[in-house]
Steps between C-alpha positions, in 0.01 A plus 500: 500500500774744599673431166229701326476796740666721240185481284320710765713804404406484133133430580486806727677711239255402229211551743612854585539591133157357413330680788655837417434442130132433577476805726656713227249376245213587737638849556538554127781673315464862605462438872765228481735744331469734797537206738807368316663843501445523875636148553814571296540835674467330839760243394759762404424725798549198726814400310673837523366551851663175607827600331501832686370388840691175558846665532352764732339235720822299506725797584274641770379187676729206415852609401635584845372178655654296218840667543497452878400134469758425231776674696420294808486170312815577297692553823376174651730264308874512428582466127802283582276254685260482205783421254654247739167320536458498122842335462414237761163424338656484154747230602776609260759267653687774681429834662663828600519667838271780608794740501580409137135554406509836673814599310347398168184698575710806582744475212353295215354684202324182385429327829331175397748419221800582718353289781460215252862532390611493865304178557656349188845589632410331829421175319135514393429274200198703385545748217531867587174570315312234697632632829435867421148431372411272791630732771339807345165323468513381863610839633236682294226270628612551860519878467153504342358304794670735749394828339160432351162368606345201325277732299797697363688179415194351328436822310867521404483152349173579323585846367866446417605776259248744647731539800863599529819296519523265799871446431560867580325454834721198574816695415406790727396260778844334489712812465295792632330613818154398620372846404642469147349153466161628614507787252598273211249225587222756538572671170572188293250247637248619758387830347417358152302212649301703754437785257366251246264355763390853595438589136272200458308571821464875433399435139227255601371724781483806275338301220239363742421849634471648152280212388251601769440836332496378141147359499332815642693720257428281197130494593494874439537417132195272472345754267771416244338167420190684378701633209413283201760232434451186296387243755734207433800730456418674828496164679815371328712807568370514857611139548847576365544788742368281780777257421752780568367516855537124529863504386589768754319306773690180415833684504420645842422150630825370348697766689325407824573130446866579422525686830348205691738257326801712598387543861426129541834396353332328205401219737119494495325208332291714266672840495842411364704565187505137385120483495463834325755408232274209402213734413426568136406870521535635854879452508541774240331750733701369795831534317411850374664667798522859374569635850854365512 
């Protein structure tokens, strides 16, 4: 049964389009034209409103807390200890002392490759590339778990290129101060993810509010349908414009679902990327993430 849950998305999508198409045909072309203009206007007002408001909300209510939290967590673990643990877990056949790791962190321009060469000199049979890649992956994973909440890590994995460079955060964590690490992690990773979530929420809230005033305003133009228009054409064009409303509604729902997927870590039975990718139509709306 669960294997076919993805069909629900496409069924709902088609249902929304059919309902709005029918409503548009009942309104007729002229009233639907006014309604469609208001819907599109509400969409763009909400869009640009979200673009403008989300950075303001972040800077005024979230930024300082993020910096303080990241500074505290960055100072909670010694970089040398993290690298040493990564070497132990990697089982490279030899190791280096904490003092040697500390020296490499302080002096090396290419830390992971120079660490790999040091291990090779100490007798490791693994290639330098294998060692450097393995240690960097382990260290990066550990630093992620230290600095970021599960939501940020899940969103980072989901969004990928929409965020900054995690390797830069790792470099600053190893070589810089806790304050420098916090500033880099906030700017490269946390800010893009939280601002994206804020954009989606603000967009949906504004769109919902504006939708509340669209019907009363469009009803002011009921007289327009009394203007003679060929009956079938009036119905057809009204249906087409109704479909515009349906497409915007589906996109709004796709944004909301994307937010839920990110927050939940893509772990829910029904609301997850794997299920959505199986859909025939809905996945195109879901992947159309214009807010990145």
